[in-house]
Amino acid sequence: MRRRQDAAVPDIVDSIVQGDCMEVMAAMPPACVDMVFADPPYNLQLKRSLYRPNMSMVDAVDDEWDRFESFAAYDTFTRAWLTSVRRVLKPTGTLWVIGTYHNIHRVGVAVQDLGFWLLNDVTWVKTNPMPNFAGVRMCNAQETLIWAAMGEKSGYTFNHHTAKRYAEGKQLRSDWYLPLCTGAERLADGDGKLHSTQKPEALVERTIAVCTRPGDLVLDPFAGSGTTPAVARRMGRRYIGIEREEQYLEAARARVAAAAFDPISGAVDQRDLDRHRRRVSFREIVAAGMLRPGVKLWFGADGRREAVVTDKGMLELDGQALSIHGAGSAITGAPCNGWDHWRYSDRDGNLRRLDDLRAEFEARQAAAEEPTPRERDRRS
Ligand SMILES: C[S@@+](CC[C@H](N)C(=O)[O-])C[C@H]1O[C@@H](n2cnc3c(N)ncnc32)[C@H](O)[C@@H]1O
C-alpha cells in the first residue's frame, strides 16, 4: 500500500507574503489549509479623531486599510475573501474570524450564506478595555470570534481534552477573559504602536490549540503584525501569513523569525490525538486475514461468552450476526466498546484484547505507507 496523498503544500508555507489576500489565495492549491484565523478590517467608520479627557489623542483605528465606501462595499469584500478561504480550506478545516459589533454580524451572515457551519461564537472579554472617553455609550469590552466548519456534516478537529488546559481542567467555555495586547508583547515603531489592532498571542494560541495538531497548516489572510504566524510557529504548526501593507512586513517577519518552538504550548493531549486517528473497522482486520472466519472470540477477562467471526467481519452470537460493539451490548445490556471487551487467542494460546490486534493492524499499515528506500532516494 502506498502513502496516502497529502494535500499539495503551497510553496509559500512558513512565510509572510506581501499582497492582496485574495490574489495570494488564488495561487494556492485547493484544500491545503487546516485552519484559518482571520482578523479582517473592521470597517469602524471613524469620522474624526478621538481624545482622552486630558486632550491627548487616542491611538484609534483610523488606518486607510479600514476604510470602505459603504456597507455594500464591505459586504462585497467580505464575501470575496471568505470565498477564497473556502477554496483553500480542507473539507475538515475550520475558520476563525474575529470582529467587533461594527462588522461581525455582517461577516456572520456571509459565513453562513457561503455554506460554513457555525460551531461556536466566542466572546473575548477584554479585562482591560479602553474606556469610552466621550462617555456617550458603554465601554466596549468585548470582541466576537466566529468558529465554523466547512459544512454541517464536515468532520473537524476539536481537541476537547487539550482545551481544558485553558479552563483549569474543566470544559472550555465560550467566554474568554484575556487582556488587550500591551507591554513587551506590543510591537512598537518610532512614535507608538506598530499596528493599531495587534491581537494578544494568548487569544490566537487558544484557537490553534483547540483545533489543530502539530504540523497542521494555519493561514492568516490579514496577518498585520504577524501574531498568527508567530504563535503558529511557536506551537510547531506550519503557517502562511498574508499582509498587503508594506509598513508592517519587516517587523512581522522579524517577530516570526524570533518565535522559538515551545513544545508545551504546542502539545495536544494524547486522548485528542487518539480520537482523531483513522478508525479501523473489524471488517478490515478480517479481510486482512488477521482473524479467519470461523474462529472464536471470548467476551470479558473471564471469557464468559463466546462468539464466532463471520466472513463479513461480524460476530455470530446466539444465531445473530452483530458488530463487535453490538454483540457486546447484547451481552451487557449497555453500550459497549467491542475492541476493549472481546478477546482472541494468539499463536501461543493467550487471550488478548481485540484492541491489541487493531494496534498491530495499524502498525502494519503505517509500515506499508512508509516510502521505500528507492522512493526516499528519489525524493531527496
Ligand atoms: C485587523 S488587522 C489584523 C491585525 C493582526 N491580527 C495582528 O495581530 O497584528 C487587518 C490587517 O489586514 C490587512 N489587510 C487589509 N486588507 C487586506 C487585503 N485585501 N489583503 C491582505 N491584507 C489586508 C491590513 O493591512 C491590516 O494589517
mmCIF file of C-alpha atoms and ligand atoms in Angstrom:
data_model
loop_
_atom_site.group_PDB
_atom_site.id
_atom_site.type_symbol
_atom_site.label_atom_id
_atom_site.label_comp_id
_atom_site.label_asym_id
_atom_site.label_seq_id
_atom_site.Cartn_x
_atom_site.Cartn_y
_atom_site.Cartn_z
ATOM 1 C CA MET A 1 0.000 0.000 0.000
ATOM 2 C CA ARG A 2 1.374 3.426 -0.913
ATOM 3 C CA ARG A 3 1.394 6.553 1.251
ATOM 4 C CA ARG A 4 -1.955 8.381 1.129
ATOM 5 C CA GLN A 5 -1.557 11.527 -0.946
ATOM 6 C CA ASP A 6 -1.220 14.563 1.352
ATOM 7 C CA ALA A 7 -2.786 17.796 0.075
ATOM 8 C CA ALA A 8 -0.311 19.717 -2.071
ATOM 9 C CA VAL A 9 1.731 22.023 0.121
ATOM 10 C CA PRO A 10 1.858 25.610 -1.110
ATOM 11 C CA ASP A 11 5.401 26.833 -1.791
ATOM 12 C CA ILE A 12 4.807 29.898 0.415
ATOM 13 C CA VAL A 13 4.454 27.774 3.529
ATOM 14 C CA ASP A 14 6.204 29.131 6.648
ATOM 15 C CA SER A 15 6.383 32.702 5.385
ATOM 16 C CA ILE A 16 4.538 36.020 5.434
ATOM 17 C CA VAL A 17 3.707 37.012 1.887
ATOM 18 C CA GLN A 18 3.049 40.565 0.836
ATOM 19 C CA GLY A 19 -0.037 41.025 -1.303
ATOM 20 C CA ASP A 20 -3.771 41.103 -1.539
ATOM 21 C CA CYS A 21 -5.018 38.026 0.293
ATOM 22 C CA MET A 22 -7.480 37.060 -2.438
ATOM 23 C CA GLU A 23 -4.794 37.118 -5.108
ATOM 24 C CA VAL A 24 -2.377 35.141 -2.939
ATOM 25 C CA MET A 25 -5.026 32.541 -2.054
ATOM 26 C CA ALA A 26 -5.970 32.193 -5.733
ATOM 27 C CA ALA A 27 -2.425 30.950 -6.407
ATOM 28 C CA MET A 28 -2.557 28.344 -3.617
ATOM 29 C CA PRO A 29 -3.622 24.730 -4.228
ATOM 30 C CA PRO A 30 -7.206 23.980 -3.204
ATOM 31 C CA ALA A 31 -7.956 22.223 0.102
ATOM 32 C CA CYS A 32 -4.492 22.559 1.615
ATOM 33 C CA VAL A 33 -5.113 24.506 4.855
ATOM 34 C CA ASP A 34 -6.206 23.066 8.219
ATOM 35 C CA MET A 35 -7.241 26.266 9.965
ATOM 36 C CA VAL A 36 -7.774 29.913 9.059
ATOM 37 C CA PHE A 37 -7.538 32.682 11.611
ATOM 38 C CA ALA A 38 -8.862 35.892 10.044
ATOM 39 C CA ASP A 39 -8.854 39.326 11.626
ATOM 40 C CA PRO A 40 -10.221 41.369 8.725
ATOM 41 C CA PRO A 41 -10.632 45.154 8.621
ATOM 42 C CA TYR A 42 -13.413 46.221 10.998
ATOM 43 C CA ASN A 43 -14.878 48.997 8.873
ATOM 44 C CA LEU A 44 -15.018 51.161 12.015
ATOM 45 C CA GLN A 45 -16.130 54.212 10.041
ATOM 46 C CA LEU A 46 -14.360 56.647 12.379
ATOM 47 C CA LYS A 47 -15.276 60.129 11.235
ATOM 48 C CA ARG A 48 -12.985 62.186 13.467
ATOM 49 C CA SER A 49 -10.124 61.886 15.939
ATOM 50 C CA LEU A 50 -10.778 60.660 19.490
ATOM 51 C CA TYR A 51 -9.390 62.451 22.554
ATOM 52 C CA ARG A 52 -8.986 61.478 26.196
ATOM 53 C CA PRO A 53 -10.297 63.845 28.934
ATOM 54 C CA ASN A 54 -6.744 65.289 29.191
ATOM 55 C CA MET A 55 -6.963 66.030 25.441
ATOM 56 C CA SER A 56 -4.263 63.540 24.459
ATOM 57 C CA MET A 57 -5.231 61.832 21.209
ATOM 58 C CA VAL A 58 -6.348 58.174 21.279
ATOM 59 C CA ASP A 59 -4.328 55.886 19.012
ATOM 60 C CA ALA A 60 -7.512 54.683 17.295
ATOM 61 C CA VAL A 61 -8.048 52.501 14.232
ATOM 62 C CA ASP A 62 -8.108 55.167 11.528
ATOM 63 C CA ASP A 63 -5.909 53.343 9.028
ATOM 64 C CA GLU A 64 -6.513 53.578 5.303
ATOM 65 C CA TRP A 65 -6.937 49.785 5.122
ATOM 66 C CA ASP A 66 -10.007 50.037 7.373
ATOM 67 C CA ARG A 67 -11.940 52.404 5.084
ATOM 68 C CA PHE A 68 -14.782 51.185 2.880
ATOM 69 C CA GLU A 69 -17.172 53.369 0.896
ATOM 70 C CA SER A 70 -20.325 51.717 2.194
ATOM 71 C CA PHE A 71 -21.673 48.635 3.934
ATOM 72 C CA ALA A 72 -22.292 47.185 0.480
ATOM 73 C CA ALA A 73 -18.617 47.611 -0.429
ATOM 74 C CA TYR A 74 -17.617 45.955 2.842
ATOM 75 C CA ASP A 75 -20.015 43.049 2.200
ATOM 76 C CA THR A 76 -18.594 42.526 -1.293
ATOM 77 C CA PHE A 77 -15.073 42.453 0.127
ATOM 78 C CA THR A 78 -16.133 40.054 2.921
ATOM 79 C CA ARG A 79 -17.774 37.581 0.562
ATOM 80 C CA ALA A 80 -14.796 37.676 -1.764
ATOM 81 C CA TRP A 81 -12.178 36.823 0.850
ATOM 82 C CA LEU A 82 -14.423 34.213 2.512
ATOM 83 C CA THR A 83 -14.937 32.551 -0.883
ATOM 84 C CA SER A 84 -11.156 32.394 -1.327
ATOM 85 C CA VAL A 85 -10.821 30.884 2.153
ATOM 86 C CA ARG A 86 -13.388 28.183 1.318
ATOM 87 C CA ARG A 87 -11.327 27.147 -1.686
ATOM 88 C CA VAL A 88 -8.096 26.670 0.240
ATOM 89 C CA LEU A 89 -9.526 25.104 3.424
ATOM 90 C CA LYS A 90 -9.577 21.316 3.635
ATOM 91 C CA PRO A 91 -13.057 19.767 3.966
ATOM 92 C CA THR A 92 -12.097 19.083 7.594
ATOM 93 C CA GLY A 93 -10.655 22.551 8.171
ATOM 94 C CA THR A 94 -12.086 25.252 10.392
ATOM 95 C CA LEU A 95 -12.401 29.006 10.135
ATOM 96 C CA TRP A 96 -11.998 31.556 12.911
ATOM 97 C CA VAL A 97 -12.992 35.180 12.257
ATOM 98 C CA ILE A 98 -12.687 37.897 14.853
ATOM 99 C CA GLY A 99 -14.526 41.213 14.806
ATOM 100 C CA THR A 100 -16.432 43.819 16.771
ATOM 101 C CA TYR A 101 -20.067 44.930 16.670
ATOM 102 C CA HIS A 102 -19.091 47.115 13.700
ATOM 103 C CA ASN A 103 -18.548 44.176 11.362
ATOM 104 C CA ILE A 104 -19.020 40.759 12.952
ATOM 105 C CA HIS A 105 -22.771 40.492 12.291
ATOM 106 C CA ARG A 106 -22.315 41.242 8.610
ATOM 107 C CA VAL A 107 -19.420 38.760 8.473
ATOM 108 C CA GLY A 108 -21.545 36.145 10.272
ATOM 109 C CA VAL A 109 -24.291 36.357 7.644
ATOM 110 C CA ALA A 110 -21.742 35.948 4.854
ATOM 111 C CA VAL A 111 -20.136 32.976 6.644
ATOM 112 C CA GLN A 112 -23.486 31.181 6.811
ATOM 113 C CA ASP A 113 -24.568 32.196 3.300
ATOM 114 C CA LEU A 114 -21.390 30.702 1.843
ATOM 115 C CA GLY A 115 -22.084 27.304 3.401
ATOM 116 C CA PHE A 116 -19.910 27.315 6.512
ATOM 117 C CA TRP A 117 -21.458 25.756 9.606
ATOM 118 C CA LEU A 118 -21.175 27.703 12.872
ATOM 119 C CA LEU A 119 -19.649 25.669 15.702
ATOM 120 C CA ASN A 120 -19.439 28.342 18.415
ATOM 121 C CA ASP A 121 -19.096 32.035 18.775
ATOM 122 C CA VAL A 122 -16.586 33.028 21.402
ATOM 123 C CA THR A 123 -16.714 36.284 23.316
ATOM 124 C CA TRP A 124 -13.309 37.699 24.068
ATOM 125 C CA VAL A 125 -13.997 39.656 27.243
ATOM 126 C CA LYS A 126 -11.287 42.299 27.499
ATOM 127 C CA THR A 127 -10.088 42.514 31.072
ATOM 128 C CA ASN A 128 -8.526 45.949 30.436
ATOM 129 C CA PRO A 129 -10.746 47.576 27.790
ATOM 130 C CA MET A 130 -10.312 51.108 26.554
ATOM 131 C CA PRO A 131 -12.918 53.391 28.199
ATOM 132 C CA ASN A 132 -15.449 55.243 26.072
ATOM 133 C CA PHE A 133 -13.738 58.573 26.598
ATOM 134 C CA ALA A 134 -16.591 60.650 25.207
ATOM 135 C CA GLY A 135 -18.998 58.988 27.675
ATOM 136 C CA VAL A 136 -21.697 58.726 25.035
ATOM 137 C CA ARG A 137 -22.159 54.974 25.276
ATOM 138 C CA MET A 138 -20.938 51.975 27.236
ATOM 139 C CA CYS A 139 -17.309 50.995 27.385
ATOM 140 C CA ASN A 140 -16.989 48.347 24.685
ATOM 141 C CA ALA A 141 -15.288 45.451 26.437
ATOM 142 C CA GLN A 142 -15.586 42.548 24.020
ATOM 143 C CA GLU A 143 -14.871 41.148 20.587
ATOM 144 C CA THR A 144 -16.526 38.157 18.980
ATOM 145 C CA LEU A 145 -14.862 35.209 17.331
ATOM 146 C CA ILE A 146 -16.869 33.042 14.965
ATOM 147 C CA TRP A 147 -15.707 29.434 14.737
ATOM 148 C CA ALA A 148 -17.070 27.490 11.768
ATOM 149 C CA ALA A 149 -16.611 24.203 9.940
ATOM 150 C CA MET A 150 -16.857 23.799 6.164
ATOM 151 C CA GLY A 151 -20.371 22.380 6.412
ATOM 152 C CA GLU A 152 -22.894 20.810 8.744
ATOM 153 C CA LYS A 153 -21.606 17.281 8.215
ATOM 154 C CA SER A 154 -17.909 18.127 7.919
ATOM 155 C CA GLY A 155 -15.554 16.365 10.254
ATOM 156 C CA TYR A 156 -13.300 18.835 12.046
ATOM 157 C CA THR A 157 -10.647 18.804 14.731
ATOM 158 C CA PHE A 158 -11.660 19.758 18.230
ATOM 159 C CA ASN A 159 -9.122 18.966 20.930
ATOM 160 C CA HIS A 160 -11.598 18.667 23.771
ATOM 161 C CA HIS A 161 -9.032 17.495 26.356
ATOM 162 C CA THR A 162 -6.338 19.958 25.275
ATOM 163 C CA ALA A 163 -8.857 22.799 25.554
ATOM 164 C CA LYS A 164 -9.229 22.099 29.278
ATOM 165 C CA ARG A 165 -5.707 23.461 29.709
ATOM 166 C CA TYR A 166 -7.275 26.919 29.356
ATOM 167 C CA ALA A 167 -10.096 26.250 31.821
ATOM 168 C CA GLU A 168 -8.390 24.888 34.932
ATOM 169 C CA GLY A 169 -9.129 21.332 33.890
ATOM 170 C CA LYS A 170 -12.817 21.942 33.176
ATOM 171 C CA GLN A 171 -14.636 22.080 29.847
ATOM 172 C CA LEU A 172 -13.569 25.222 27.978
ATOM 173 C CA ARG A 173 -16.353 27.810 27.846
ATOM 174 C CA SER A 174 -17.024 30.270 25.068
ATOM 175 C CA ASP A 175 -16.242 33.379 27.125
ATOM 176 C CA TRP A 176 -12.514 34.044 27.197
ATOM 177 C CA TYR A 177 -11.233 36.612 29.694
ATOM 178 C CA LEU A 178 -7.968 37.991 28.375
ATOM 179 C CA PRO A 179 -6.223 41.365 28.420
ATOM 180 C CA LEU A 180 -5.519 43.514 25.378
ATOM 181 C CA CYS A 181 -2.092 43.181 23.854
ATOM 182 C CA THR A 182 0.087 45.636 25.773
ATOM 183 C CA GLY A 183 3.579 45.908 27.281
ATOM 184 C CA ALA A 184 6.522 43.994 25.859
ATOM 185 C CA GLU A 185 4.311 41.942 23.529
ATOM 186 C CA ARG A 186 3.051 45.046 21.716
ATOM 187 C CA LEU A 187 5.234 45.874 18.720
ATOM 188 C CA ALA A 188 6.279 49.498 18.577
ATOM 189 C CA ASP A 189 7.578 51.707 15.828
ATOM 190 C CA GLY A 190 9.308 55.030 16.409
ATOM 191 C CA ASP A 191 6.400 57.006 17.844
ATOM 192 C CA GLY A 192 3.879 54.497 19.122
ATOM 193 C CA LYS A 193 2.253 51.177 18.251
ATOM 194 C CA LEU A 194 3.389 49.481 15.075
ATOM 195 C CA HIS A 195 -0.122 48.210 14.406
ATOM 196 C CA SER A 196 -3.395 49.616 15.689
ATOM 197 C CA THR A 197 -5.099 46.226 16.135
ATOM 198 C CA GLN A 198 -2.388 43.760 17.212
ATOM 199 C CA LYS A 199 -4.136 40.808 18.860
ATOM 200 C CA PRO A 200 -2.922 39.103 22.043
ATOM 201 C CA GLU A 201 -0.914 35.931 21.428
ATOM 202 C CA ALA A 202 -2.876 34.192 24.202
ATOM 203 C CA LEU A 203 -6.093 34.600 22.199
ATOM 204 C CA VAL A 204 -4.678 33.173 18.987
ATOM 205 C CA GLU A 205 -2.933 30.368 20.899
ATOM 206 C CA ARG A 206 -6.261 29.044 22.163
ATOM 207 C CA THR A 207 -7.753 28.850 18.694
ATOM 208 C CA ILE A 208 -4.750 26.939 17.386
ATOM 209 C CA ALA A 209 -4.590 24.667 20.433
ATOM 210 C CA VAL A 210 -8.231 23.629 20.267
ATOM 211 C CA CYS A 211 -8.490 22.817 16.607
ATOM 212 C CA THR A 212 -5.151 21.882 15.100
ATOM 213 C CA ARG A 213 -2.486 19.244 15.593
ATOM 214 C CA PRO A 214 1.308 19.619 15.378
ATOM 215 C CA GLY A 215 2.370 20.082 11.760
ATOM 216 C CA ASP A 216 -1.045 21.368 10.620
ATOM 217 C CA LEU A 217 -1.109 24.370 8.289
ATOM 218 C CA VAL A 218 -2.579 27.620 9.674
ATOM 219 C CA LEU A 219 -3.391 30.523 7.347
ATOM 220 C CA ASP A 220 -3.934 34.170 8.326
ATOM 221 C CA PRO A 221 -5.069 36.258 5.334
ATOM 222 C CA PHE A 222 -4.787 39.550 7.314
ATOM 223 C CA ALA A 223 -1.556 38.957 9.189
ATOM 224 C CA GLY A 224 -0.825 42.549 10.281
ATOM 225 C CA SER A 225 1.963 42.446 12.866
ATOM 226 C CA GLY A 226 2.392 38.678 12.376
ATOM 227 C CA THR A 227 0.586 37.441 15.507
ATOM 228 C CA THR A 228 -0.862 34.259 13.992
ATOM 229 C CA PRO A 229 2.312 33.166 12.150
ATOM 230 C CA ALA A 230 4.409 33.825 15.280
ATOM 231 C CA VAL A 231 2.087 31.815 17.521
ATOM 232 C CA ALA A 232 1.727 29.001 14.975
ATOM 233 C CA ARG A 233 5.495 28.697 14.689
ATOM 234 C CA ARG A 234 5.948 28.707 18.454
ATOM 235 C CA MET A 235 3.357 25.891 18.673
ATOM 236 C CA GLY A 236 5.002 23.734 15.995
ATOM 237 C CA ARG A 237 2.378 24.331 13.300
ATOM 238 C CA ARG A 238 3.140 25.370 9.736
ATOM 239 C CA TYR A 239 1.828 28.779 8.727
ATOM 240 C CA ILE A 240 1.147 31.227 5.939
ATOM 241 C CA GLY A 241 0.567 34.907 6.674
ATOM 242 C CA ILE A 242 -0.648 37.374 4.047
ATOM 243 C CA GLU A 243 -0.395 41.121 4.557
ATOM 244 C CA ARG A 244 -0.925 43.816 1.978
ATOM 245 C CA GLU A 245 0.699 46.803 3.696
ATOM 246 C CA GLU A 246 4.443 47.163 3.361
ATOM 247 C CA GLN A 247 4.744 49.091 6.645
ATOM 248 C CA TYR A 248 4.152 46.001 8.848
ATOM 249 C CA LEU A 249 6.100 43.383 6.963
ATOM 250 C CA GLU A 250 9.631 43.795 8.192
ATOM 251 C CA ALA A 251 8.660 43.842 11.869
ATOM 252 C CA ALA A 252 6.184 40.981 11.424
ATOM 253 C CA ARG A 253 8.795 38.796 9.710
ATOM 254 C CA ALA A 254 11.398 39.565 12.370
ATOM 255 C CA ARG A 255 8.867 38.708 15.068
ATOM 256 C CA VAL A 256 8.109 35.348 13.479
ATOM 257 C CA ALA A 257 11.797 34.544 12.992
ATOM 258 C CA ALA A 258 12.339 35.167 16.703
ATOM 259 C CA ALA A 259 9.441 32.916 17.802
ATOM 260 C CA ALA A 260 11.071 29.876 19.421
ATOM 261 C CA PHE A 261 9.342 26.485 19.398
ATOM 262 C CA ASP A 262 7.615 25.809 22.715
ATOM 263 C CA PRO A 263 6.622 22.142 22.996
ATOM 264 C CA ILE A 264 4.370 22.861 25.980
ATOM 265 C CA SER A 265 2.007 25.322 24.310
ATOM 266 C CA GLY A 266 2.120 23.232 21.117
ATOM 267 C CA ALA A 267 1.287 19.894 22.733
ATOM 268 C CA VAL A 268 -2.002 18.140 22.056
ATOM 269 C CA ASP A 269 -3.407 15.810 24.695
ATOM 270 C CA GLN A 270 -2.824 12.166 23.723
ATOM 271 C CA ARG A 271 -6.541 11.430 24.102
ATOM 272 C CA ASP A 272 -7.319 14.029 21.432
ATOM 273 C CA LEU A 273 -4.668 12.578 19.138
ATOM 274 C CA ASP A 274 -6.133 9.094 19.632
ATOM 275 C CA ARG A 275 -9.652 10.303 18.903
ATOM 276 C CA HIS A 276 -8.607 11.658 15.552
ATOM 277 C CA ARG A 277 -6.743 8.605 14.354
ATOM 278 C CA ARG A 278 -8.363 6.892 11.405
ATOM 279 C CA ARG A 279 -10.984 4.439 12.549
ATOM 280 C CA VAL A 280 -10.106 0.870 11.647
ATOM 281 C CA SER A 281 -13.076 -1.431 11.185
ATOM 282 C CA PHE A 282 -13.233 -5.016 12.418
ATOM 283 C CA ARG A 283 -14.150 -5.965 8.864
ATOM 284 C CA GLU A 284 -10.742 -4.684 7.638
ATOM 285 C CA ILE A 285 -8.970 -6.875 10.164
ATOM 286 C CA VAL A 286 -10.855 -9.959 8.975
ATOM 287 C CA ALA A 287 -10.313 -9.006 5.321
ATOM 288 C CA ALA A 288 -6.562 -8.668 6.024
ATOM 289 C CA GLY A 289 -6.547 -12.310 7.243
ATOM 290 C CA MET A 290 -5.584 -11.410 10.801
ATOM 291 C CA LEU A 291 -8.656 -13.305 12.064
ATOM 292 C CA ARG A 292 -10.101 -16.109 9.952
ATOM 293 C CA PRO A 293 -13.880 -16.566 9.579
ATOM 294 C CA GLY A 294 -14.981 -19.335 11.920
ATOM 295 C CA VAL A 295 -12.559 -18.595 14.768
ATOM 296 C CA LYS A 296 -13.922 -17.942 18.245
ATOM 297 C CA LEU A 297 -13.729 -14.772 20.336
ATOM 298 C CA TRP A 298 -14.369 -14.610 24.093
ATOM 299 C CA PHE A 299 -16.098 -11.807 25.949
ATOM 300 C CA GLY A 300 -14.541 -10.191 29.042
ATOM 301 C CA ALA A 301 -11.437 -11.107 31.012
ATOM 302 C CA ASP A 302 -13.167 -14.278 32.255
ATOM 303 C CA GLY A 303 -14.207 -15.288 28.716
ATOM 304 C CA ARG A 304 -17.756 -15.784 29.918
ATOM 305 C CA ARG A 305 -19.362 -15.790 26.446
ATOM 306 C CA GLU A 306 -18.181 -16.952 23.015
ATOM 307 C CA ALA A 307 -18.956 -15.670 19.533
ATOM 308 C CA VAL A 308 -17.765 -16.700 16.079
ATOM 309 C CA VAL A 309 -16.186 -14.426 13.459
ATOM 310 C CA THR A 310 -18.117 -14.360 10.167
ATOM 311 C CA ASP A 311 -16.697 -13.810 6.691
ATOM 312 C CA LYS A 312 -18.450 -10.406 6.607
ATOM 313 C CA GLY A 313 -16.460 -9.109 9.567
ATOM 314 C CA MET A 314 -19.295 -9.586 12.066
ATOM 315 C CA LEU A 315 -19.738 -11.784 15.143
ATOM 316 C CA GLU A 316 -22.290 -14.558 15.286
ATOM 317 C CA LEU A 317 -23.849 -14.590 18.744
ATOM 318 C CA ASP A 318 -26.965 -16.586 19.626
ATOM 319 C CA GLY A 319 -27.765 -17.023 15.915
ATOM 320 C CA GLN A 320 -27.483 -13.305 15.146
ATOM 321 C CA ALA A 321 -24.779 -11.523 13.114
ATOM 322 C CA LEU A 322 -23.787 -8.423 15.093
ATOM 323 C CA SER A 323 -20.950 -5.903 15.129
ATOM 324 C CA ILE A 324 -18.321 -6.379 17.829
ATOM 325 C CA HIS A 325 -19.922 -3.485 19.712
ATOM 326 C CA GLY A 326 -23.487 -4.689 19.144
ATOM 327 C CA ALA A 327 -22.595 -8.202 20.330
ATOM 328 C CA GLY A 328 -21.004 -6.726 23.465
ATOM 329 C CA SER A 329 -24.113 -4.643 24.121
ATOM 330 C CA ALA A 330 -26.311 -7.709 23.635
ATOM 331 C CA ILE A 331 -24.371 -9.408 26.450
ATOM 332 C CA THR A 332 -24.139 -6.488 28.880
ATOM 333 C CA GLY A 333 -27.388 -4.671 28.057
ATOM 334 C CA ALA A 334 -25.368 -1.437 27.918
ATOM 335 C CA PRO A 335 -23.245 0.477 25.363
ATOM 336 C CA CYS A 336 -20.034 -1.464 24.821
ATOM 337 C CA ASN A 337 -16.718 -0.836 23.067
ATOM 338 C CA GLY A 338 -16.064 -4.226 21.472
ATOM 339 C CA TRP A 339 -12.349 -3.529 20.950
ATOM 340 C CA ASP A 340 -11.877 -3.421 24.722
ATOM 341 C CA HIS A 341 -14.050 -6.387 25.684
ATOM 342 C CA TRP A 342 -13.636 -9.141 23.086
ATOM 343 C CA ARG A 343 -10.563 -11.411 23.385
ATOM 344 C CA TYR A 344 -8.892 -13.546 20.724
ATOM 345 C CA SER A 345 -6.449 -16.385 21.180
ATOM 346 C CA ASP A 346 -2.945 -15.568 19.911
ATOM 347 C CA ARG A 347 -0.457 -18.076 18.480
ATOM 348 C CA ASP A 348 0.619 -19.125 21.975
ATOM 349 C CA GLY A 349 -2.946 -19.618 23.138
ATOM 350 C CA ASN A 350 -3.020 -16.440 25.269
ATOM 351 C CA LEU A 351 -6.266 -14.461 25.335
ATOM 352 C CA ARG A 352 -5.617 -10.901 24.178
ATOM 353 C CA ARG A 353 -7.871 -7.889 23.695
ATOM 354 C CA LEU A 354 -9.064 -7.162 20.178
ATOM 355 C CA ASP A 355 -7.599 -3.685 20.645
ATOM 356 C CA ASP A 356 -4.106 -5.259 20.580
ATOM 357 C CA LEU A 357 -4.899 -6.760 17.201
ATOM 358 C CA ARG A 358 -6.117 -3.386 15.988
ATOM 359 C CA ALA A 359 -2.821 -1.762 17.120
ATOM 360 C CA GLU A 360 -0.908 -4.465 15.228
ATOM 361 C CA PHE A 361 -3.006 -3.789 12.113
ATOM 362 C CA GLU A 362 -2.320 -0.042 12.367
ATOM 363 C CA ALA A 363 1.415 -0.624 12.810
ATOM 364 C CA ARG A 364 1.461 -2.832 9.679
ATOM 365 C CA GLN A 365 -0.392 -0.127 7.749
ATOM 366 C CA ALA A 366 1.980 2.610 8.909
ATOM 367 C CA ALA A 367 4.956 0.482 7.860
ATOM 368 C CA ALA A 368 3.367 -0.177 4.464
ATOM 369 C CA GLU A 369 2.853 3.557 3.948
ATOM 370 C CA GLU A 370 6.495 4.397 4.658
ATOM 371 C CA PRO A 371 8.325 5.265 1.454
ATOM 372 C CA THR A 372 10.632 2.546 0.196
ATOM 373 C CA PRO A 373 14.400 3.358 0.262
ATOM 374 C CA ARG A 374 14.143 3.840 -3.505
ATOM 375 C CA GLU A 375 11.283 6.332 -3.158
ATOM 376 C CA ARG A 376 13.160 8.145 -0.394
ATOM 377 C CA ASP A 377 16.212 8.480 -2.656
ATOM 378 C CA ARG A 378 14.078 9.795 -5.478
ATOM 379 C CA ARG A 379 12.565 12.490 -3.229
ATOM 380 C CA SER A 380 15.826 13.731 -1.758
HETATM 381 C C1 LIG B 1 -7.333 43.946 11.808
HETATM 382 S S1 LIG B 1 -5.768 43.945 11.122
HETATM 383 C C2 LIG B 1 -5.038 42.392 11.604
HETATM 384 C C3 LIG B 1 -4.124 42.505 12.783
HETATM 385 C C4 LIG B 1 -3.449 41.221 13.169
HETATM 386 N N1 LIG B 1 -4.382 40.225 13.604
HETATM 387 C C5 LIG B 1 -2.395 41.418 14.239
HETATM 388 O O1 LIG B 1 -2.491 40.800 15.333
HETATM 389 O O2 LIG B 1 -1.493 42.193 14.026
HETATM 390 C C6 LIG B 1 -6.129 43.710 9.427
HETATM 391 C C7 LIG B 1 -4.902 43.692 8.526
HETATM 392 O O3 LIG B 1 -5.334 43.294 7.231
HETATM 393 C C8 LIG B 1 -4.562 43.990 6.266
HETATM 394 N N2 LIG B 1 -5.357 43.963 5.014
HETATM 395 C C9 LIG B 1 -6.453 44.672 4.709
HETATM 396 N N3 LIG B 1 -6.930 44.312 3.504
HETATM 397 C C10 LIG B 1 -6.122 43.330 3.052
HETATM 398 C C11 LIG B 1 -6.113 42.507 1.888
HETATM 399 N N4 LIG B 1 -7.042 42.656 0.929
HETATM 400 N N5 LIG B 1 -5.148 41.580 1.755
HETATM 401 C C12 LIG B 1 -4.207 41.416 2.709
HETATM 402 N N6 LIG B 1 -4.154 42.167 3.837
HETATM 403 C C13 LIG B 1 -5.103 43.100 4.013
HETATM 404 C C14 LIG B 1 -4.366 45.348 6.873
HETATM 405 O O4 LIG B 1 -3.240 45.994 6.320
HETATM 406 C C15 LIG B 1 -4.218 45.010 8.366
HETATM 407 O O5 LIG B 1 -2.860 44.898 8.718
#
